[in-house]
Amino acid sequence: MSDTPMMDELEKGPWPSFVREIRRAGKQSATARDLINILELSYKDKKTHWKHGGVVGVRGYGAGVIGRYVDDPVQFPGVAHFHTVRVNQTSGFVYNTKGLGEIMDIWDKRGSGMTNMHGSTGDLVLLGTTSEQLDPIFTDISQKGWDLGGSGSDLRTPSCCLGPARCEYACIDTLAITRECTNYYQDELHRPAFPYKFKIKVAGCSNDCVASIARSDLSIIGTWKDDIRIDQDEIANYVKGGGIDIMKEVVMMCPTQCIDFDGTKMEIDNSNCVHCMHCINKLTKALRVGTDQGATILLGAKAPIVEGAMLASVIVPFMKLEEPFENLKELIEALWEVWDEDGKNKERIGEFMERMGKGEFVEAVGEQLADGECGIEMTSQIDMINHPRENPYIFYDEYLEEEG
Amino acid sequence: MAEERITDQGAKDYKEFLHPVMVKNYGQWKYHEILKPGVLVHVADSGDKIYSVRVASPRLLSTVSIRFFMSVADKYCDGFLRWTTRNNVEFLTDKEENVELIIKAVNDDGWPVGGTGRTASNVVHTQGWVHCHTSATDASGIVKSLMDEVFEDFTSENLPGKLKLALACCLNMCGAVHASDISILGIHRRPPKVDYHLLGQICEIPTTIAACPTGAIRQDIVDGVKAMKIIEDQCMFCGACYTACPNMPLADALNDGVSIWVGGKIANARSKPGFTKLVVPFLPNNPPRWPEVIDAVKKIIQVYKDNGRKWERLGEMIDRIGWAKFFKLTGFAFTKYHIDDYKLATKSYNMSAHVRF
């Protein structure tokens, strides 16, 4: 009889098995072997056996490493320490075998051989090592040109979709923006000094393949201001091809009913287009995003803890984003300035904006930006909301006194 | 060490990790097509093409398997590969003839190809009992059990539209499951169990009090000894205190379990992005295969297959047919827990006479 019957069960079936992965690593690593053992015990006890430990890290950084200890190090010495190292991934999660191989070699030498490709925020996560190995791992990856990502109350590792590297929908250079935000703000990323975490994600279009609107405090989503480009010949080819019912699957599914189609020719009322991407997604050969491209910037997404979950909401309806992205940096720094000044400990910027009121918040950020060099004007705009307020509890800034 | 310490280099330059065809046609892509589930071709203005083969992974990967992926990339993709937001591996090649060779190579080592178009996605998920101290359930085991059962919905386009699946093992939601088509969410149901006497001796009291986001931990004196007490009504099971104080474990085998939520969405296509809504408030942890959870999710997928219109996401379908019908079709019980009682709860009340009979 196996010591790990439940783990054995999860090696069966057609979907790739995480148990097989841990066992593959276990051929070389006692840590991975004890990971299977502790997991079997968790399955038996129906609860976790991990404790959060003291502060661990690498010299000079306050972020990038998460400490983890097992609750019974005597029985499970292999996972007595099971710390995580967050390696800053590349923009768009792209690798070549040489670069990836460097990290694999270091990790086989100094850790469990287990990874997360990738963590929820985007880092390449090395899963399971000891306190003694942390600094050597950092030295080794540094010498190969890699660095650690964020953790704690800091700028978390920015991430993005594959953008213009492979996608015709990309309205902004997601990869360049992400790398610039990462490398320009290294101090903010490695040395936590914010009220709480701050995540940046960059999506090339509103399909949002990187889930920025749900998962990042600052969500940068590519869009365009001019007209959707239509290739009428390709529309005709779709009609001839018969693979798609354009009327039913495209025209009638447009959320603002802004498409006219007479069976051969397509016209779009671009002034009523909300840039949802549905028609372009369906007719990839015939329709293309416009050429006056930039981004809509949204603020405040977060998971439930503490004040409830939020999706990000519009803070700048449209902004041109071109290298070296000085206007974006100015905006980011203005947001941080206002949040840093009055944000409470463990208050995400979305919650802070809610507490302050979006109108007041926008005004405060606008005041910061007024001194900037990029000439960004930020005032209350109707695209920031779904509809004007419904309640009459208006906090008027001032009232008139009778003269004399 | 004699060498100077290198810090703050930041992210490596992605340009050295892009396939040459992607470098050449950067920002010059014209259109793409899904050739079959898991296989994309992107065509550039220049006429160049890049093929992508999408391969499922359990996110937890050994260096052994990553080295296997590297060997496939070296053989067929000029050494280039990438990962997706949903933890798939993508092999990129400009040679059409390599597509089937890549598929065969990965299939032979047990890796399925799919996850594009109208399929069930790979499951975005968290660490669970593999690594996390606040988890209310395991992540990898449920994901494995679910995907074994709905395997063909990943490899074939069986569904009305995209179906994005996610799992988070507690309310901290490292996987941000609050905006997926179907979300599985681990839940704790009781505040930390603590030995009040030991508390003040083992843990630093001010640090622990400060760790609680809702101020539910107060200083106390029990039998003349400094201790802490928890205002249980204010605890929302986040585990932040356990991070500060190992004597406040939150995990509780009797009360921990799983809830199921549906109808969220991130893409802006057609309808606006939106949150998931509760359909099953509690199911027990029943490892290794969580049969109750898998049954519930399969029921939801079947209702979507039977009732969804082409391209319609699950939440859009429910908006069209109504929640009452969705509960009827799935057979889930509607309870008081389904009615929101937090901030802005009134926004979810039915303030109309719109009722379907």
PDB file of C-alpha atoms in Angstrom, chain A residues 3-251:
ATOM      1  CA  ASP A   3       1.988   6.041   1.643  1.00  0.00           C
ATOM      2  CA  THR A   4       0.382   8.626  -0.598  1.00  0.00           C
ATOM      3  CA  PRO A   5      -2.829   7.102  -2.031  1.00  0.00           C
ATOM      4  CA  MET A   6      -4.553  10.422  -2.670  1.00  0.00           C
ATOM      5  CA  MET A   7      -1.561  11.874  -4.483  1.00  0.00           C
ATOM      6  CA  ASP A   8      -1.392   8.657  -6.543  1.00  0.00           C
ATOM      7  CA  GLU A   9      -5.046   9.100  -7.498  1.00  0.00           C
ATOM      8  CA  LEU A  10      -4.307  12.581  -8.843  1.00  0.00           C
ATOM      9  CA  GLU A  11      -1.643  11.236 -11.174  1.00  0.00           C
ATOM     10  CA  LYS A  12      -4.399   9.476 -13.142  1.00  0.00           C
ATOM     11  CA  GLY A  13      -6.574  11.052 -15.846  1.00  0.00           C
ATOM     12  CA  PRO A  14      -5.938  12.987 -19.066  1.00  0.00           C
ATOM     13  CA  TRP A  15      -5.230  16.486 -17.694  1.00  0.00           C
ATOM     14  CA  PRO A  16      -1.555  17.222 -16.879  1.00  0.00           C
ATOM     15  CA  SER A  17      -0.979  16.238 -13.275  1.00  0.00           C
ATOM     16  CA  PHE A  18       0.696  18.524 -10.752  1.00  0.00           C
ATOM     17  CA  VAL A  19       1.560  15.377  -8.800  1.00  0.00           C
ATOM     18  CA  ARG A  20       3.570  14.067 -11.735  1.00  0.00           C
ATOM     19  CA  GLU A  21       5.352  17.415 -11.767  1.00  0.00           C
ATOM     20  CA  ILE A  22       6.266  17.251  -8.084  1.00  0.00           C
ATOM     21  CA  ARG A  23       7.400  13.646  -8.502  1.00  0.00           C
ATOM     22  CA  ARG A  24       9.492  14.565 -11.530  1.00  0.00           C
ATOM     23  CA  ALA A  25      11.226  17.177  -9.364  1.00  0.00           C
ATOM     24  CA  GLY A  26      11.418  14.667  -6.508  1.00  0.00           C
ATOM     25  CA  LYS A  27      13.821  12.475  -8.460  1.00  0.00           C
ATOM     26  CA  GLN A  28      16.510  15.025  -7.619  1.00  0.00           C
ATOM     27  CA  SER A  29      15.049  16.936  -4.674  1.00  0.00           C
ATOM     28  CA  ALA A  30      14.273  15.835  -1.118  1.00  0.00           C
ATOM     29  CA  THR A  31      12.249  19.042  -0.774  1.00  0.00           C
ATOM     30  CA  ALA A  32       9.929  18.003  -3.611  1.00  0.00           C
ATOM     31  CA  ARG A  33       9.623  14.511  -2.108  1.00  0.00           C
ATOM     32  CA  ASP A  34       8.529  15.951   1.243  1.00  0.00           C
ATOM     33  CA  LEU A  35       6.155  18.304  -0.583  1.00  0.00           C
ATOM     34  CA  ILE A  36       4.222  15.259  -1.765  1.00  0.00           C
ATOM     35  CA  ASN A  37       4.220  13.868   1.778  1.00  0.00           C
ATOM     36  CA  ILE A  38       2.949  17.058   3.397  1.00  0.00           C
ATOM     37  CA  LEU A  39       0.313  17.457   0.693  1.00  0.00           C
ATOM     38  CA  GLU A  40      -0.951  13.934   1.304  1.00  0.00           C
ATOM     39  CA  LEU A  41      -1.269  14.843   4.982  1.00  0.00           C
ATOM     40  CA  SER A  42      -3.209  18.002   4.095  1.00  0.00           C
ATOM     41  CA  TYR A  43      -5.568  15.928   1.955  1.00  0.00           C
ATOM     42  CA  LYS A  44      -6.062  13.576   4.917  1.00  0.00           C
ATOM     43  CA  ASP A  45      -6.533  16.360   7.488  1.00  0.00           C
ATOM     44  CA  LYS A  46      -8.421  18.645   5.076  1.00  0.00           C
ATOM     45  CA  LYS A  47      -6.317  21.630   6.029  1.00  0.00           C
ATOM     46  CA  THR A  48      -3.107  23.414   5.218  1.00  0.00           C
ATOM     47  CA  HIS A  49       0.118  22.642   7.082  1.00  0.00           C
ATOM     48  CA  TRP A  50       1.948  25.824   6.156  1.00  0.00           C
ATOM     49  CA  LYS A  51       2.818  28.624   8.526  1.00  0.00           C
ATOM     50  CA  HIS A  52       3.861  32.079   7.542  1.00  0.00           C
ATOM     51  CA  GLY A  53       7.263  32.703   8.987  1.00  0.00           C
ATOM     52  CA  GLY A  54       9.437  35.609   9.984  1.00  0.00           C
ATOM     53  CA  VAL A  55      10.795  38.065   7.484  1.00  0.00           C
ATOM     54  CA  VAL A  56      13.142  36.535   4.949  1.00  0.00           C
ATOM     55  CA  GLY A  57      14.740  38.191   1.979  1.00  0.00           C
ATOM     56  CA  VAL A  58      17.889  39.134   0.188  1.00  0.00           C
ATOM     57  CA  ARG A  59      20.291  41.844   1.280  1.00  0.00           C
ATOM     58  CA  GLY A  60      19.228  45.331   0.186  1.00  0.00           C
ATOM     59  CA  TYR A  61      15.718  44.353  -0.926  1.00  0.00           C
ATOM     60  CA  GLY A  62      12.478  44.347   1.053  1.00  0.00           C
ATOM     61  CA  ALA A  63      10.591  42.374  -1.559  1.00  0.00           C
ATOM     62  CA  GLY A  64      10.749  39.465  -3.970  1.00  0.00           C
ATOM     63  CA  VAL A  65      10.893  36.618  -1.466  1.00  0.00           C
ATOM     64  CA  ILE A  66       8.023  35.057   0.499  1.00  0.00           C
ATOM     65  CA  GLY A  67       8.881  33.118   3.638  1.00  0.00           C
ATOM     66  CA  ARG A  68       7.147  29.813   4.272  1.00  0.00           C
ATOM     67  CA  TYR A  69       7.616  27.108   6.926  1.00  0.00           C
ATOM     68  CA  VAL A  70       5.902  23.794   7.553  1.00  0.00           C
ATOM     69  CA  ASP A  71       4.161  23.262  10.897  1.00  0.00           C
ATOM     70  CA  ASP A  72       5.968  19.963  11.585  1.00  0.00           C
ATOM     71  CA  PRO A  73       9.608  20.335  10.490  1.00  0.00           C
ATOM     72  CA  VAL A  74      10.675  17.213  12.398  1.00  0.00           C
ATOM     73  CA  GLN A  75       8.470  14.888  10.396  1.00  0.00           C
ATOM     74  CA  PHE A  76       8.936  16.835   7.153  1.00  0.00           C
ATOM     75  CA  PRO A  77      12.512  18.163   7.220  1.00  0.00           C
ATOM     76  CA  GLY A  78      12.617  18.577   3.435  1.00  0.00           C
ATOM     77  CA  VAL A  79      10.067  21.393   3.627  1.00  0.00           C
ATOM     78  CA  ALA A  80      11.115  22.859   7.005  1.00  0.00           C
ATOM     79  CA  HIS A  81      11.854  25.980   4.931  1.00  0.00           C
ATOM     80  CA  PHE A  82       9.820  26.323   1.751  1.00  0.00           C
ATOM     81  CA  HIS A  83      10.399  29.897   0.638  1.00  0.00           C
ATOM     82  CA  THR A  84       9.323  31.363  -2.677  1.00  0.00           C
ATOM     83  CA  VAL A  85      11.511  33.476  -4.939  1.00  0.00           C
ATOM     84  CA  ARG A  86       9.741  35.773  -7.390  1.00  0.00           C
ATOM     85  CA  VAL A  87      11.846  36.308 -10.502  1.00  0.00           C
ATOM     86  CA  ASN A  88      10.726  39.252 -12.629  1.00  0.00           C
ATOM     87  CA  GLN A  89       9.363  37.666 -15.809  1.00  0.00           C
ATOM     88  CA  THR A  90       9.825  39.151 -19.249  1.00  0.00           C
ATOM     89  CA  SER A  91       7.134  41.352 -20.806  1.00  0.00           C
ATOM     90  CA  GLY A  92       4.574  39.013 -22.396  1.00  0.00           C
ATOM     91  CA  PHE A  93       6.057  35.902 -20.706  1.00  0.00           C
ATOM     92  CA  VAL A  94       8.398  35.293 -23.650  1.00  0.00           C
ATOM     93  CA  TYR A  95      11.565  33.201 -23.345  1.00  0.00           C
ATOM     94  CA  ASN A  96      14.230  31.533 -25.346  1.00  0.00           C
ATOM     95  CA  THR A  97      15.741  28.267 -24.240  1.00  0.00           C
ATOM     96  CA  LYS A  98      19.070  29.846 -23.343  1.00  0.00           C
ATOM     97  CA  GLY A  99      17.571  32.374 -20.915  1.00  0.00           C
ATOM     98  CA  LEU A 100      15.094  29.945 -19.407  1.00  0.00           C
ATOM     99  CA  GLY A 101      17.832  27.335 -19.132  1.00  0.00           C
ATOM    100  CA  GLU A 102      19.926  29.692 -17.003  1.00  0.00           C
ATOM    101  CA  ILE A 103      17.155  29.940 -14.433  1.00  0.00           C
ATOM    102  CA  MET A 104      16.495  26.190 -14.520  1.00  0.00           C
ATOM    103  CA  ASP A 105      20.191  25.452 -13.849  1.00  0.00           C
ATOM    104  CA  ILE A 106      20.268  27.793 -10.850  1.00  0.00           C
ATOM    105  CA  TRP A 107      17.018  26.407  -9.494  1.00  0.00           C
ATOM    106  CA  ASP A 108      18.060  22.760  -9.850  1.00  0.00           C
ATOM    107  CA  LYS A 109      21.195  23.607  -7.878  1.00  0.00           C
ATOM    108  CA  ARG A 110      19.633  25.730  -5.157  1.00  0.00           C
ATOM    109  CA  GLY A 111      15.949  24.831  -4.836  1.00  0.00           C
ATOM    110  CA  SER A 112      13.216  22.229  -5.054  1.00  0.00           C
ATOM    111  CA  GLY A 113      12.992  22.117  -8.844  1.00  0.00           C
ATOM    112  CA  MET A 114       9.342  23.239  -8.623  1.00  0.00           C
ATOM    113  CA  THR A 115       8.034  26.445 -10.211  1.00  0.00           C
ATOM    114  CA  ASN A 116       4.864  28.349 -10.941  1.00  0.00           C
ATOM    115  CA  MET A 117       4.774  29.464 -14.554  1.00  0.00           C
ATOM    116  CA  HIS A 118       3.637  32.042 -13.592  1.00  0.00           C
ATOM    117  CA  GLY A 119       2.386  33.579 -10.337  1.00  0.00           C
ATOM    118  CA  SER A 120      -0.908  35.492 -10.323  1.00  0.00           C
ATOM    119  CA  THR A 121       0.818  38.853 -10.588  1.00  0.00           C
ATOM    120  CA  GLY A 122       3.106  37.617 -13.342  1.00  0.00           C
ATOM    121  CA  ASP A 123       6.423  36.652 -11.792  1.00  0.00           C
ATOM    122  CA  LEU A 124       8.294  33.511 -12.683  1.00  0.00           C
ATOM    123  CA  VAL A 125       7.942  31.839  -9.292  1.00  0.00           C
ATOM    124  CA  LEU A 126      10.612  29.527  -7.905  1.00  0.00           C
ATOM    125  CA  LEU A 127       8.819  27.474  -5.305  1.00  0.00           C
ATOM    126  CA  GLY A 128      10.583  26.046  -2.282  1.00  0.00           C
ATOM    127  CA  THR A 129      14.046  26.793  -0.949  1.00  0.00           C
ATOM    128  CA  THR A 130      15.832  27.483   2.339  1.00  0.00           C
ATOM    129  CA  SER A 131      16.832  30.770   3.971  1.00  0.00           C
ATOM    130  CA  GLU A 132      20.529  29.995   3.372  1.00  0.00           C
ATOM    131  CA  GLN A 133      20.005  29.710  -0.386  1.00  0.00           C
ATOM    132  CA  LEU A 134      18.210  33.031  -0.865  1.00  0.00           C
ATOM    133  CA  ASP A 135      21.176  35.314  -1.228  1.00  0.00           C
ATOM    134  CA  PRO A 136      23.140  32.859  -3.402  1.00  0.00           C
ATOM    135  CA  ILE A 137      20.103  32.491  -5.685  1.00  0.00           C
ATOM    136  CA  PHE A 138      19.869  36.258  -5.998  1.00  0.00           C
ATOM    137  CA  THR A 139      23.586  36.528  -6.806  1.00  0.00           C
ATOM    138  CA  ASP A 140      23.331  33.773  -9.405  1.00  0.00           C
ATOM    139  CA  ILE A 141      20.294  35.165 -11.213  1.00  0.00           C
ATOM    140  CA  SER A 142      21.730  38.713 -11.075  1.00  0.00           C
ATOM    141  CA  GLN A 143      24.872  37.584 -12.824  1.00  0.00           C
ATOM    142  CA  LYS A 144      22.727  36.228 -15.636  1.00  0.00           C
ATOM    143  CA  GLY A 145      20.873  39.530 -15.892  1.00  0.00           C
ATOM    144  CA  TRP A 146      17.669  38.530 -14.083  1.00  0.00           C
ATOM    145  CA  ASP A 147      16.178  40.330 -11.083  1.00  0.00           C
ATOM    146  CA  LEU A 148      13.544  39.805  -8.402  1.00  0.00           C
ATOM    147  CA  GLY A 149       9.932  41.003  -8.608  1.00  0.00           C
ATOM    148  CA  GLY A 150       7.788  42.792  -6.049  1.00  0.00           C
ATOM    149  CA  SER A 151       5.968  41.704  -2.890  1.00  0.00           C
ATOM    150  CA  GLY A 152       4.380  43.380   0.119  1.00  0.00           C
ATOM    151  CA  SER A 153       3.314  47.024   0.102  1.00  0.00           C
ATOM    152  CA  ASP A 154       5.162  48.030  -3.035  1.00  0.00           C
ATOM    153  CA  LEU A 155       4.855  48.293  -6.788  1.00  0.00           C
ATOM    154  CA  ARG A 156       4.161  44.726  -7.814  1.00  0.00           C
ATOM    155  CA  THR A 157       5.801  43.304 -10.889  1.00  0.00           C
ATOM    156  CA  PRO A 158       3.987  44.833 -13.886  1.00  0.00           C
ATOM    157  CA  SER A 159       2.747  42.429 -16.558  1.00  0.00           C
ATOM    158  CA  CYS A 160       1.106  42.545 -19.975  1.00  0.00           C
ATOM    159  CA  CYS A 161      -0.302  40.645 -22.940  1.00  0.00           C
ATOM    160  CA  LEU A 162       1.816  39.741 -25.942  1.00  0.00           C
ATOM    161  CA  GLY A 163       0.653  42.951 -27.656  1.00  0.00           C
ATOM    162  CA  PRO A 164       2.315  44.118 -30.871  1.00  0.00           C
ATOM    163  CA  ALA A 165       4.749  41.179 -30.820  1.00  0.00           C
ATOM    164  CA  ARG A 166       2.020  38.923 -32.221  1.00  0.00           C
ATOM    165  CA  CYS A 167      -1.386  40.587 -32.133  1.00  0.00           C
ATOM    166  CA  GLU A 168      -3.081  42.806 -34.687  1.00  0.00           C
ATOM    167  CA  TYR A 169      -5.391  44.249 -32.019  1.00  0.00           C
ATOM    168  CA  ALA A 170      -2.581  45.896 -30.029  1.00  0.00           C
ATOM    169  CA  CYS A 171      -3.118  49.661 -29.912  1.00  0.00           C
ATOM    170  CA  ILE A 172      -0.175  50.307 -27.599  1.00  0.00           C
ATOM    171  CA  ASP A 173       3.261  48.782 -27.152  1.00  0.00           C
ATOM    172  CA  THR A 174       2.321  46.735 -24.099  1.00  0.00           C
ATOM    173  CA  LEU A 175       5.740  45.115 -23.809  1.00  0.00           C
ATOM    174  CA  ALA A 176       7.684  48.374 -23.894  1.00  0.00           C
ATOM    175  CA  ILE A 177       5.319  50.095 -21.428  1.00  0.00           C
ATOM    176  CA  THR A 178       5.585  47.176 -19.020  1.00  0.00           C
ATOM    177  CA  ARG A 179       9.374  47.039 -19.162  1.00  0.00           C
ATOM    178  CA  GLU A 180       9.651  50.805 -18.761  1.00  0.00           C
ATOM    179  CA  CYS A 181       7.321  50.838 -15.717  1.00  0.00           C
ATOM    180  CA  THR A 182       9.297  47.937 -14.248  1.00  0.00           C
ATOM    181  CA  ASN A 183      12.778  49.281 -14.817  1.00  0.00           C
ATOM    182  CA  TYR A 184      12.098  52.959 -14.146  1.00  0.00           C
ATOM    183  CA  TYR A 185      10.503  52.181 -10.773  1.00  0.00           C
ATOM    184  CA  GLN A 186      12.970  49.606  -9.411  1.00  0.00           C
ATOM    185  CA  ASP A 187      13.202  51.277  -6.027  1.00  0.00           C
ATOM    186  CA  GLU A 188       9.408  51.301  -5.623  1.00  0.00           C
ATOM    187  CA  LEU A 189       9.340  47.656  -6.728  1.00  0.00           C
ATOM    188  CA  HIS A 190      12.078  46.320  -4.450  1.00  0.00           C
ATOM    189  CA  ARG A 191      11.677  48.455  -1.323  1.00  0.00           C
ATOM    190  CA  PRO A 192       8.092  48.577  -0.049  1.00  0.00           C
ATOM    191  CA  ALA A 193       7.057  52.101   0.986  1.00  0.00           C
ATOM    192  CA  PHE A 194       3.416  52.364  -0.174  1.00  0.00           C
ATOM    193  CA  PRO A 195       0.241  52.141   1.939  1.00  0.00           C
ATOM    194  CA  TYR A 196      -0.366  48.762   0.289  1.00  0.00           C
ATOM    195  CA  LYS A 197       0.346  46.858  -2.918  1.00  0.00           C
ATOM    196  CA  PHE A 198       0.064  48.556  -6.318  1.00  0.00           C
ATOM    197  CA  LYS A 199      -0.317  46.439  -9.453  1.00  0.00           C
ATOM    198  CA  ILE A 200       0.056  47.579 -13.055  1.00  0.00           C
ATOM    199  CA  LYS A 201      -1.165  45.540 -16.008  1.00  0.00           C
ATOM    200  CA  VAL A 202      -1.089  46.533 -19.648  1.00  0.00           C
ATOM    201  CA  ALA A 203      -3.518  45.149 -22.252  1.00  0.00           C
ATOM    202  CA  GLY A 204      -3.223  45.946 -25.945  1.00  0.00           C
ATOM    203  CA  CYS A 205      -6.983  46.119 -26.503  1.00  0.00           C
ATOM    204  CA  SER A 206     -10.230  45.833 -24.590  1.00  0.00           C
ATOM    205  CA  ASN A 207     -10.299  42.029 -24.930  1.00  0.00           C
ATOM    206  CA  ASP A 208      -7.911  42.421 -21.998  1.00  0.00           C
ATOM    207  CA  CYS A 209      -6.114  39.059 -22.221  1.00  0.00           C
ATOM    208  CA  VAL A 210      -4.054  40.003 -19.164  1.00  0.00           C
ATOM    209  CA  ALA A 211      -7.196  40.639 -17.050  1.00  0.00           C
ATOM    210  CA  SER A 212      -5.998  44.103 -16.134  1.00  0.00           C
ATOM    211  CA  ILE A 213      -9.461  45.453 -15.376  1.00  0.00           C
ATOM    212  CA  ALA A 214      -9.949  42.871 -12.622  1.00  0.00           C
ATOM    213  CA  ARG A 215      -6.433  42.342 -11.364  1.00  0.00           C
ATOM    214  CA  SER A 216      -4.548  45.627 -11.364  1.00  0.00           C
ATOM    215  CA  ASP A 217      -4.695  48.891  -9.472  1.00  0.00           C
ATOM    216  CA  LEU A 218      -3.624  50.642 -12.671  1.00  0.00           C
ATOM    217  CA  SER A 219      -5.140  49.100 -15.767  1.00  0.00           C
ATOM    218  CA  ILE A 220      -3.844  50.360 -19.109  1.00  0.00           C
ATOM    219  CA  ILE A 221      -6.010  49.236 -22.022  1.00  0.00           C
ATOM    220  CA  GLY A 222      -5.220  50.012 -25.661  1.00  0.00           C
ATOM    221  CA  THR A 223      -7.893  51.709 -27.780  1.00  0.00           C
ATOM    222  CA  TRP A 224      -8.304  54.021 -30.772  1.00  0.00           C
ATOM    223  CA  LYS A 225     -10.126  57.300 -31.459  1.00  0.00           C
ATOM    224  CA  ASP A 226     -10.733  57.243 -35.193  1.00  0.00           C
ATOM    225  CA  ASP A 227     -12.653  54.794 -37.372  1.00  0.00           C
ATOM    226  CA  ILE A 228     -12.567  51.004 -37.504  1.00  0.00           C
ATOM    227  CA  ARG A 229     -10.852  50.121 -40.777  1.00  0.00           C
ATOM    228  CA  ILE A 230     -13.145  48.127 -43.066  1.00  0.00           C
ATOM    229  CA  ASP A 231     -12.001  45.995 -45.996  1.00  0.00           C
ATOM    230  CA  GLN A 232     -15.230  45.615 -48.006  1.00  0.00           C
ATOM    231  CA  ASP A 233     -13.663  42.950 -50.260  1.00  0.00           C
ATOM    232  CA  GLU A 234     -12.973  40.787 -47.230  1.00  0.00           C
ATOM    233  CA  ILE A 235     -16.543  41.379 -46.005  1.00  0.00           C
ATOM    234  CA  ALA A 236     -17.681  40.024 -49.375  1.00  0.00           C
ATOM    235  CA  ASN A 237     -15.369  37.028 -48.917  1.00  0.00           C
ATOM    236  CA  TYR A 238     -16.927  36.283 -45.507  1.00  0.00           C
ATOM    237  CA  VAL A 239     -20.388  36.440 -47.127  1.00  0.00           C
ATOM    238  CA  LYS A 240     -19.249  34.116 -49.913  1.00  0.00           C
ATOM    239  CA  GLY A 241     -17.474  31.778 -47.525  1.00  0.00           C
ATOM    240  CA  GLY A 242     -20.612  31.284 -45.450  1.00  0.00           C
ATOM    241  CA  GLY A 243     -18.685  30.408 -42.279  1.00  0.00           C
ATOM    242  CA  ILE A 244     -20.308  33.185 -40.307  1.00  0.00           C
ATOM    243  CA  ASP A 245     -23.789  34.750 -40.282  1.00  0.00           C
ATOM    244  CA  ILE A 246     -22.695  38.391 -40.214  1.00  0.00           C
ATOM    245  CA  MET A 247     -26.151  39.753 -39.430  1.00  0.00           C
ATOM    246  CA  LYS A 248     -26.762  37.419 -36.504  1.00  0.00           C
ATOM    247  CA  GLU A 249     -23.268  36.959 -35.105  1.00  0.00           C
ATOM    248  CA  VAL A 250     -21.906  40.457 -35.630  1.00  0.00           C
ATOM    249  CA  VAL A 251     -24.442  43.177 -36.440  1.00  0.00           C
TER     250      VAL A 251
END
